[in-house]
């Protein structure tokens, strides 16, 4: 099996794209899709074991991949990584700033070091990568940058450090889009909602036991998103089809960031997940819940078929 993308198979032929945090989660999925579309993908991360595993997957599927161990929080390492990509491949067409992370904590419980660490991981790293990609290549040749934010529009209670950093990424995206437009560089951002991803297994305690399994109920579509649904948004913004889109933060959250808490959400139907990632897996924390959802979906389809058979006089 290979990645089932909605884009044409050669959409990124001969393009060189860096995906940070490509060793897991959304970064892993996006790297697979870009490679399936012909790109030379460069994945980066801090753990070589993850990068080696994903590189082996992409190679096995027939894609082109190169990995570089890089701590995006360290400016010099970022400079060296971008320089290595340019030395090896001679250009840089796209940059996906996917890497990031946080931990759950109320504001009064976040230490100064913890706050700084999350801001460095999500905001400073994004800035270093954007700046080096621009200065070392894109200023003279153009290119496309896609950053990663989150659903922080109503604040991020329980993760205020991440909300502050992600809001900064949103504003940084808009600023760079204006300043770098003169060089033919497009800068956009994707803000995922609640996505079924391996990253969910990084949480523990009450957050993993109670909060994560309840998230789908707070989405108007009454489901969580897939990594493929985020990857396809990233790939679109990187592509030539989005050639006149810059400075945009695209919310991919099933409308969870819209409306108010006063508006009751009814049960939803007819919303089907898109999952083109043939190597996707369900995080442990959601296996029971998603199993129940799949069972209810199957039962609904069977009931619908039974009603159809009765209305047409066919045997069930």
mmCIF file of C-alpha atoms in Angstrom:
data_model
loop_
_atom_site.group_PDB
_atom_site.id
_atom_site.type_symbol
_atom_site.label_atom_id
_atom_site.label_comp_id
_atom_site.label_asym_id
_atom_site.label_seq_id
_atom_site.Cartn_x
_atom_site.Cartn_y
_atom_site.Cartn_z
ATOM 1 C CA UNK A 1 0.000 0.000 0.000
ATOM 2 C CA UNK A 2 0.999 3.600 -0.534
ATOM 3 C CA UNK A 3 -0.196 6.957 0.742
ATOM 4 C CA UNK A 4 -3.610 7.829 -0.718
ATOM 5 C CA UNK A 5 -3.330 11.564 -1.408
ATOM 6 C CA UNK A 6 -5.978 13.608 -3.185
ATOM 7 C CA UNK A 7 -3.227 15.479 -5.038
ATOM 8 C CA UNK A 8 -1.703 14.349 -8.322
ATOM 9 C CA UNK A 9 1.188 11.939 -7.902
ATOM 10 C CA UNK A 10 3.855 14.302 -9.294
ATOM 11 C CA UNK A 11 2.630 17.495 -7.622
ATOM 12 C CA UNK A 12 5.941 17.937 -5.773
ATOM 13 C CA UNK A 13 8.280 16.299 -8.247
ATOM 14 C CA UNK A 14 11.851 17.591 -7.799
ATOM 15 C CA UNK A 15 10.839 19.808 -4.875
ATOM 16 C CA UNK A 16 12.918 19.851 -1.690
ATOM 17 C CA UNK A 17 10.876 20.232 1.486
ATOM 18 C CA UNK A 18 11.969 20.209 5.121
ATOM 19 C CA UNK A 19 9.526 18.834 7.702
ATOM 20 C CA UNK A 20 10.543 19.441 11.296
ATOM 21 C CA UNK A 21 9.322 16.927 13.836
ATOM 22 C CA UNK A 22 9.064 14.432 10.992
ATOM 23 C CA UNK A 23 9.693 11.456 13.218
ATOM 24 C CA UNK A 24 6.191 11.170 14.636
ATOM 25 C CA UNK A 25 2.583 12.335 14.517
ATOM 26 C CA UNK A 26 1.482 14.928 11.985
ATOM 27 C CA UNK A 27 5.065 15.484 10.817
ATOM 28 C CA UNK A 28 5.464 11.796 10.017
ATOM 29 C CA UNK A 29 2.184 11.759 8.087
ATOM 30 C CA UNK A 30 3.025 14.944 6.148
ATOM 31 C CA UNK A 31 6.468 13.604 5.260
ATOM 32 C CA UNK A 32 4.911 10.434 3.866
ATOM 33 C CA UNK A 33 2.407 12.387 1.764
ATOM 34 C CA UNK A 34 5.010 14.774 0.341
ATOM 35 C CA UNK A 35 7.310 11.868 -0.510
ATOM 36 C CA UNK A 36 4.418 10.067 -2.202
ATOM 37 C CA UNK A 37 3.910 13.197 -4.346
ATOM 38 C CA UNK A 38 7.507 13.157 -5.575
ATOM 39 C CA UNK A 39 9.238 15.486 -3.125
ATOM 40 C CA UNK A 40 12.701 15.030 -1.733
ATOM 41 C CA UNK A 41 11.746 15.193 1.920
ATOM 42 C CA UNK A 42 14.150 16.167 4.681
ATOM 43 C CA UNK A 43 12.896 15.237 8.142
ATOM 44 C CA UNK A 44 14.424 16.640 11.300
ATOM 45 C CA UNK A 45 14.068 15.967 14.991
ATOM 46 C CA UNK A 46 16.013 15.434 18.197
ATOM 47 C CA UNK A 47 15.748 11.623 18.368
ATOM 48 C CA UNK A 48 17.630 9.698 15.709
ATOM 49 C CA UNK A 49 15.683 6.481 16.391
ATOM 50 C CA UNK A 50 12.407 8.076 15.277
ATOM 51 C CA UNK A 51 13.993 9.650 12.208
ATOM 52 C CA UNK A 52 15.581 6.356 11.173
ATOM 53 C CA UNK A 53 12.263 4.531 11.506
ATOM 54 C CA UNK A 54 10.285 7.019 9.416
ATOM 55 C CA UNK A 55 13.070 7.201 6.836
ATOM 56 C CA UNK A 56 12.923 3.416 6.482
ATOM 57 C CA UNK A 57 9.142 3.576 6.028
ATOM 58 C CA UNK A 58 9.329 6.223 3.298
ATOM 59 C CA UNK A 59 12.165 4.421 1.515
ATOM 60 C CA UNK A 60 10.223 1.160 1.642
ATOM 61 C CA UNK A 61 7.257 2.954 0.061
ATOM 62 C CA UNK A 62 9.475 4.235 -2.769
ATOM 63 C CA UNK A 63 9.917 7.814 -1.590
ATOM 64 C CA UNK A 64 13.006 10.013 -1.287
ATOM 65 C CA UNK A 65 13.986 11.004 2.235
ATOM 66 C CA UNK A 66 16.962 12.330 4.140
ATOM 67 C CA UNK A 67 17.110 12.928 7.882
ATOM 68 C CA UNK A 68 19.105 15.349 10.009
ATOM 69 C CA UNK A 69 19.244 15.342 13.783
ATOM 70 C CA UNK A 70 18.588 18.910 14.870
ATOM 71 C CA UNK A 71 17.435 20.645 18.045
ATOM 72 C CA UNK A 72 15.387 23.509 16.646
ATOM 73 C CA UNK A 73 15.691 25.372 19.950
ATOM 74 C CA UNK A 74 19.377 25.944 19.230
ATOM 75 C CA UNK A 75 19.900 28.632 16.579
ATOM 76 C CA UNK A 76 23.307 27.394 15.477
ATOM 77 C CA UNK A 77 22.002 23.873 14.919
ATOM 78 C CA UNK A 78 19.217 25.313 12.769
ATOM 79 C CA UNK A 79 21.733 27.304 10.728
ATOM 80 C CA UNK A 80 23.830 24.191 10.211
ATOM 81 C CA UNK A 81 20.825 22.067 9.252
ATOM 82 C CA UNK A 82 19.608 24.486 6.581
ATOM 83 C CA UNK A 83 23.166 24.785 5.227
ATOM 84 C CA UNK A 84 23.438 20.989 5.029
ATOM 85 C CA UNK A 85 20.195 20.736 3.071
ATOM 86 C CA UNK A 86 21.378 23.358 0.588
ATOM 87 C CA UNK A 87 24.785 21.746 0.219
ATOM 88 C CA UNK A 88 23.290 18.303 -0.397
ATOM 89 C CA UNK A 89 20.281 19.194 -2.553
ATOM 90 C CA UNK A 90 21.099 22.639 -3.948
ATOM 91 C CA UNK A 91 17.814 24.314 -3.081
ATOM 92 C CA UNK A 92 14.917 24.585 -0.630
ATOM 93 C CA UNK A 93 11.374 24.869 -1.957
ATOM 94 C CA UNK A 94 9.356 24.408 1.202
ATOM 95 C CA UNK A 95 9.585 24.406 4.978
ATOM 96 C CA UNK A 96 7.026 22.844 7.325
ATOM 97 C CA UNK A 97 7.524 24.041 10.893
ATOM 98 C CA UNK A 98 5.695 21.170 12.533
ATOM 99 C CA UNK A 99 7.856 20.400 15.580
ATOM 100 C CA UNK A 100 6.624 21.566 18.962
ATOM 101 C CA UNK A 101 5.114 20.406 22.190
ATOM 102 C CA UNK A 102 3.801 21.304 25.609
ATOM 103 C CA UNK A 103 2.587 19.843 28.869
ATOM 104 C CA UNK A 104 -0.716 20.402 30.710
ATOM 105 C CA UNK A 105 -0.590 22.877 33.603
ATOM 106 C CA UNK A 106 -2.673 25.701 35.001
ATOM 107 C CA UNK A 107 -1.019 29.117 34.845
ATOM 108 C CA UNK A 108 -0.326 29.308 38.573
ATOM 109 C CA UNK A 109 1.538 26.012 38.408
ATOM 110 C CA UNK A 110 3.877 26.784 35.496
ATOM 111 C CA UNK A 111 7.441 27.515 36.546
ATOM 112 C CA UNK A 112 9.483 30.181 34.796
ATOM 113 C CA UNK A 113 11.667 27.460 33.290
ATOM 114 C CA UNK A 114 8.643 25.476 32.118
ATOM 115 C CA UNK A 115 7.083 28.535 30.489
ATOM 116 C CA UNK A 116 10.341 29.471 28.782
ATOM 117 C CA UNK A 117 10.890 25.907 27.562
ATOM 118 C CA UNK A 118 7.497 25.705 25.852
ATOM 119 C CA UNK A 119 7.850 29.153 24.272
ATOM 120 C CA UNK A 120 11.330 28.255 22.991
ATOM 121 C CA UNK A 121 10.065 24.933 21.660
ATOM 122 C CA UNK A 122 7.153 26.416 19.752
ATOM 123 C CA UNK A 123 7.863 30.084 19.021
ATOM 124 C CA UNK A 124 11.614 30.634 19.089
ATOM 125 C CA UNK A 125 12.265 27.487 17.055
ATOM 126 C CA UNK A 126 9.764 28.574 14.415
ATOM 127 C CA UNK A 127 11.463 31.953 14.145
ATOM 128 C CA UNK A 128 14.959 30.462 13.827
ATOM 129 C CA UNK A 129 13.832 28.092 11.069
ATOM 130 C CA UNK A 130 11.921 30.735 9.124
ATOM 131 C CA UNK A 131 14.786 33.210 9.350
ATOM 132 C CA UNK A 132 17.458 30.756 8.196
ATOM 133 C CA UNK A 133 15.325 29.349 5.368
ATOM 134 C CA UNK A 134 14.754 32.911 4.157
ATOM 135 C CA UNK A 135 18.265 34.268 4.593
ATOM 136 C CA UNK A 136 20.100 31.247 3.234
ATOM 137 C CA UNK A 137 17.858 30.564 0.203
ATOM 138 C CA UNK A 138 14.323 31.894 -0.130
ATOM 139 C CA UNK A 139 15.225 35.596 -0.158
ATOM 140 C CA UNK A 140 16.717 35.136 -3.629
ATOM 141 C CA UNK A 141 14.684 32.209 -4.929
ATOM 142 C CA UNK A 142 11.228 32.339 -3.322
ATOM 143 C CA UNK A 143 9.532 29.477 -1.532
ATOM 144 C CA UNK A 144 6.721 28.462 0.769
ATOM 145 C CA UNK A 145 6.665 28.177 4.556
ATOM 146 C CA UNK A 146 3.891 26.538 6.576
ATOM 147 C CA UNK A 147 3.931 26.995 10.336
ATOM 148 C CA UNK A 148 1.954 25.130 12.970
ATOM 149 C CA UNK A 149 -0.302 26.732 15.564
ATOM 150 C CA UNK A 150 -3.224 25.307 17.565
ATOM 151 C CA UNK A 151 -6.783 26.067 18.631
ATOM 152 C CA UNK A 152 -5.863 29.001 20.884
ATOM 153 C CA UNK A 153 -8.570 31.439 19.776
ATOM 154 C CA UNK A 154 -10.439 31.404 23.068
ATOM 155 C CA UNK A 155 -7.308 31.035 25.145
ATOM 156 C CA UNK A 156 -5.818 27.668 26.077
ATOM 157 C CA UNK A 157 -6.903 26.963 29.662
ATOM 158 C CA UNK A 158 -4.606 24.329 31.112
ATOM 159 C CA UNK A 159 -1.874 25.131 28.570
ATOM 160 C CA UNK A 160 -1.365 28.882 28.771
ATOM 161 C CA UNK A 161 2.322 28.642 27.905
ATOM 162 C CA UNK A 162 1.498 26.893 24.628
ATOM 163 C CA UNK A 163 -1.326 29.326 23.865
ATOM 164 C CA UNK A 164 1.046 32.264 24.261
ATOM 165 C CA UNK A 165 3.624 30.633 21.987
ATOM 166 C CA UNK A 166 1.112 29.540 19.331
ATOM 167 C CA UNK A 167 -0.480 32.989 19.246
ATOM 168 C CA UNK A 168 3.003 34.338 18.628
ATOM 169 C CA UNK A 169 3.429 31.932 15.704
ATOM 170 C CA UNK A 170 0.146 33.179 14.233
ATOM 171 C CA UNK A 171 1.331 36.808 14.369
ATOM 172 C CA UNK A 172 4.845 35.922 13.193
ATOM 173 C CA UNK A 173 3.280 34.224 10.159
ATOM 174 C CA UNK A 174 1.364 37.352 9.216
ATOM 175 C CA UNK A 175 4.387 39.618 9.682
ATOM 176 C CA UNK A 176 6.673 37.427 7.580
ATOM 177 C CA UNK A 177 4.057 37.161 4.835
ATOM 178 C CA UNK A 178 4.105 40.958 4.478
ATOM 179 C CA UNK A 179 7.859 41.478 4.814
ATOM 180 C CA UNK A 180 8.917 38.570 2.604
ATOM 181 C CA UNK A 181 6.292 38.880 -0.093
ATOM 182 C CA UNK A 182 8.772 40.980 -2.071
ATOM 183 C CA UNK A 183 10.913 37.865 -2.462
ATOM 184 C CA UNK A 184 8.073 35.643 -3.640
ATOM 185 C CA UNK A 185 7.942 33.847 -0.301
ATOM 186 C CA UNK A 186 4.545 32.757 0.947
ATOM 187 C CA UNK A 187 4.113 32.185 4.687
ATOM 188 C CA UNK A 188 1.012 30.501 6.060
ATOM 189 C CA UNK A 189 -0.044 28.614 9.152
ATOM 190 C CA UNK A 190 -2.232 25.617 9.980
ATOM 191 C CA UNK A 191 -4.062 25.491 13.307
ATOM 192 C CA UNK A 192 -5.166 21.922 14.037
ATOM 193 C CA UNK A 193 -7.984 21.171 16.402
ATOM 194 C CA UNK A 194 -8.146 17.859 18.228
ATOM 195 C CA UNK A 195 -6.398 15.313 16.045
ATOM 196 C CA UNK A 196 -6.040 11.570 16.524
ATOM 197 C CA UNK A 197 -2.277 11.379 16.707
ATOM 198 C CA UNK A 198 0.472 9.480 18.491
ATOM 199 C CA UNK A 199 1.239 12.661 20.427
ATOM 200 C CA UNK A 200 -1.800 11.988 22.596
ATOM 201 C CA UNK A 201 0.048 9.108 24.208
ATOM 202 C CA UNK A 202 2.498 11.627 25.687
ATOM 203 C CA UNK A 203 -0.148 12.694 28.198
ATOM 204 C CA UNK A 204 -1.050 10.837 31.367
ATOM 205 C CA UNK A 205 -3.207 11.056 34.474
ATOM 206 C CA UNK A 206 -6.653 12.660 34.422
ATOM 207 C CA UNK A 207 -5.849 14.515 31.188
ATOM 208 C CA UNK A 208 -5.389 11.223 29.346
ATOM 209 C CA UNK A 209 -8.134 9.368 31.187
ATOM 210 C CA UNK A 210 -10.933 11.913 31.079
ATOM 211 C CA UNK A 211 -10.122 14.959 28.929
ATOM 212 C CA UNK A 212 -8.825 13.373 25.713
ATOM 213 C CA UNK A 213 -11.668 10.825 25.326
ATOM 214 C CA UNK A 214 -14.218 13.650 25.767
ATOM 215 C CA UNK A 215 -12.812 15.996 23.115
ATOM 216 C CA UNK A 216 -14.902 14.745 20.185
ATOM 217 C CA UNK A 217 -18.081 15.689 22.023
ATOM 218 C CA UNK A 218 -17.033 19.349 21.943
ATOM 219 C CA UNK A 219 -16.688 19.440 18.143
ATOM 220 C CA UNK A 220 -19.744 20.378 16.022
ATOM 221 C CA UNK A 221 -18.889 17.481 13.685
ATOM 222 C CA UNK A 222 -18.753 15.250 16.789
ATOM 223 C CA UNK A 223 -15.487 13.616 15.874
ATOM 224 C CA UNK A 224 -11.783 14.245 16.030
ATOM 225 C CA UNK A 225 -9.644 14.919 12.989
ATOM 226 C CA UNK A 226 -7.063 12.672 11.371
ATOM 227 C CA UNK A 227 -3.408 13.349 10.679
ATOM 228 C CA UNK A 228 -4.231 13.072 6.965
ATOM 229 C CA UNK A 229 -6.696 15.946 7.223
ATOM 230 C CA UNK A 230 -3.942 18.186 8.612
ATOM 231 C CA UNK A 231 -1.359 16.913 6.142
ATOM 232 C CA UNK A 232 -3.596 17.662 3.155
ATOM 233 C CA UNK A 233 -4.041 21.245 4.378
ATOM 234 C CA UNK A 234 -0.283 21.654 4.757
ATOM 235 C CA UNK A 235 0.388 20.156 1.335
ATOM 236 C CA UNK A 236 -2.189 22.437 -0.284
ATOM 237 C CA UNK A 237 -0.634 25.555 1.256
ATOM 238 C CA UNK A 238 2.804 24.436 0.058
ATOM 239 C CA UNK A 239 1.542 23.745 -3.448
ATOM 240 C CA UNK A 240 1.373 25.963 -6.516
ATOM 241 C CA UNK A 241 -2.428 25.899 -6.247
ATOM 242 C CA UNK A 242 -2.082 28.167 -3.207
ATOM 243 C CA UNK A 243 0.205 30.563 -5.066
ATOM 244 C CA UNK A 244 -1.820 33.645 -4.078
ATOM 245 C CA UNK A 245 -2.411 32.625 -0.466
ATOM 246 C CA UNK A 246 -0.098 34.141 2.129
ATOM 247 C CA UNK A 247 -0.472 35.370 5.694
ATOM 248 C CA UNK A 248 -3.354 32.986 6.387
ATOM 249 C CA UNK A 249 -3.878 30.793 9.431
ATOM 250 C CA UNK A 250 -6.121 27.940 8.359
ATOM 251 C CA UNK A 251 -8.199 26.403 11.134
ATOM 252 C CA UNK A 252 -8.644 22.655 10.677
ATOM 253 C CA UNK A 253 -10.771 21.865 13.696
ATOM 254 C CA UNK A 254 -14.282 20.807 12.656
ATOM 255 C CA UNK A 255 -15.578 24.255 13.736
ATOM 256 C CA UNK A 256 -14.609 23.538 17.360
ATOM 257 C CA UNK A 257 -13.164 27.057 17.685
ATOM 258 C CA UNK A 258 -16.419 28.682 16.532
ATOM 259 C CA UNK A 259 -19.644 29.427 18.388
ATOM 260 C CA UNK A 260 -19.994 29.794 22.147
ATOM 261 C CA UNK A 261 -20.329 27.473 25.104
ATOM 262 C CA UNK A 262 -23.945 28.603 25.424
ATOM 263 C CA UNK A 263 -24.854 26.996 22.102
ATOM 264 C CA UNK A 264 -25.685 23.310 22.632
ATOM 265 C CA UNK A 265 -24.111 20.894 20.175
ATOM 266 C CA UNK A 266 -26.507 18.339 18.756
ATOM 267 C CA UNK A 267 -25.536 14.826 17.756
ATOM 268 C CA UNK A 268 -23.951 14.910 14.312
ATOM 269 C CA UNK A 269 -24.271 12.629 11.294
ATOM 270 C CA UNK A 270 -22.734 12.319 7.829
ATOM 271 C CA UNK A 271 -19.235 13.485 8.830
ATOM 272 C CA UNK A 272 -16.731 10.965 7.489
ATOM 273 C CA UNK A 273 -13.024 11.158 8.315
ATOM 274 C CA UNK A 274 -10.460 11.325 5.531
ATOM 275 C CA UNK A 275 -7.535 9.038 6.247
ATOM 276 C CA UNK A 276 -5.139 8.552 3.370
ATOM 277 C CA UNK A 277 -2.242 7.461 5.553
ATOM 278 C CA UNK A 278 -1.718 3.749 5.085
ATOM 279 C CA UNK A 279 0.634 3.611 8.076
ATOM 280 C CA UNK A 280 -1.561 5.535 10.499
ATOM 281 C CA UNK A 281 -2.247 4.093 13.918
ATOM 282 C CA UNK A 282 -4.571 4.852 16.802
ATOM 283 C CA UNK A 283 -3.003 6.183 20.024
ATOM 284 C CA UNK A 284 -3.500 3.894 22.995
ATOM 285 C CA UNK A 285 -5.423 6.532 24.930
ATOM 286 C CA UNK A 286 -8.182 6.538 22.274
ATOM 287 C CA UNK A 287 -8.414 2.903 21.203
ATOM 288 C CA UNK A 288 -11.448 2.103 23.335
ATOM 289 C CA UNK A 289 -13.288 5.305 22.468
ATOM 290 C CA UNK A 290 -12.643 5.116 18.709
ATOM 291 C CA UNK A 291 -13.608 1.453 18.748
ATOM 292 C CA UNK A 292 -16.999 2.429 20.148
ATOM 293 C CA UNK A 293 -17.378 5.158 17.510
ATOM 294 C CA UNK A 294 -16.576 2.685 14.717
ATOM 295 C CA UNK A 295 -19.075 0.211 16.151
ATOM 296 C CA UNK A 296 -21.818 2.850 16.296
ATOM 297 C CA UNK A 297 -21.006 3.892 12.730
ATOM 298 C CA UNK A 298 -21.272 0.306 11.527
ATOM 299 C CA UNK A 299 -24.579 -0.174 13.322
ATOM 300 C CA UNK A 300 -25.933 3.040 11.790
ATOM 301 C CA UNK A 301 -24.927 1.901 8.310
ATOM 302 C CA UNK A 302 -26.603 -1.479 8.874
ATOM 303 C CA UNK A 303 -29.811 0.184 10.063
ATOM 304 C CA UNK A 304 -29.754 2.504 7.057
ATOM 305 C CA UNK A 305 -29.309 -0.443 4.698
ATOM 306 C CA UNK A 306 -32.125 -2.340 6.404
ATOM 307 C CA UNK A 307 -34.476 0.612 6.017
ATOM 308 C CA UNK A 308 -33.481 0.928 2.368
ATOM 309 C CA UNK A 309 -34.140 -2.754 1.768
ATOM 310 C CA UNK A 310 -37.576 -2.521 3.369
ATOM 311 C CA UNK A 311 -38.504 0.549 1.318
ATOM 312 C CA UNK A 312 -37.471 -1.160 -1.917
ATOM 313 C CA UNK A 313 -38.913 -4.533 -1.027
ATOM 314 C CA UNK A 314 -35.523 -6.260 -1.123
ATOM 315 C CA UNK A 315 -34.534 -9.078 1.195
ATOM 316 C CA UNK A 316 -32.379 -7.985 4.090
#
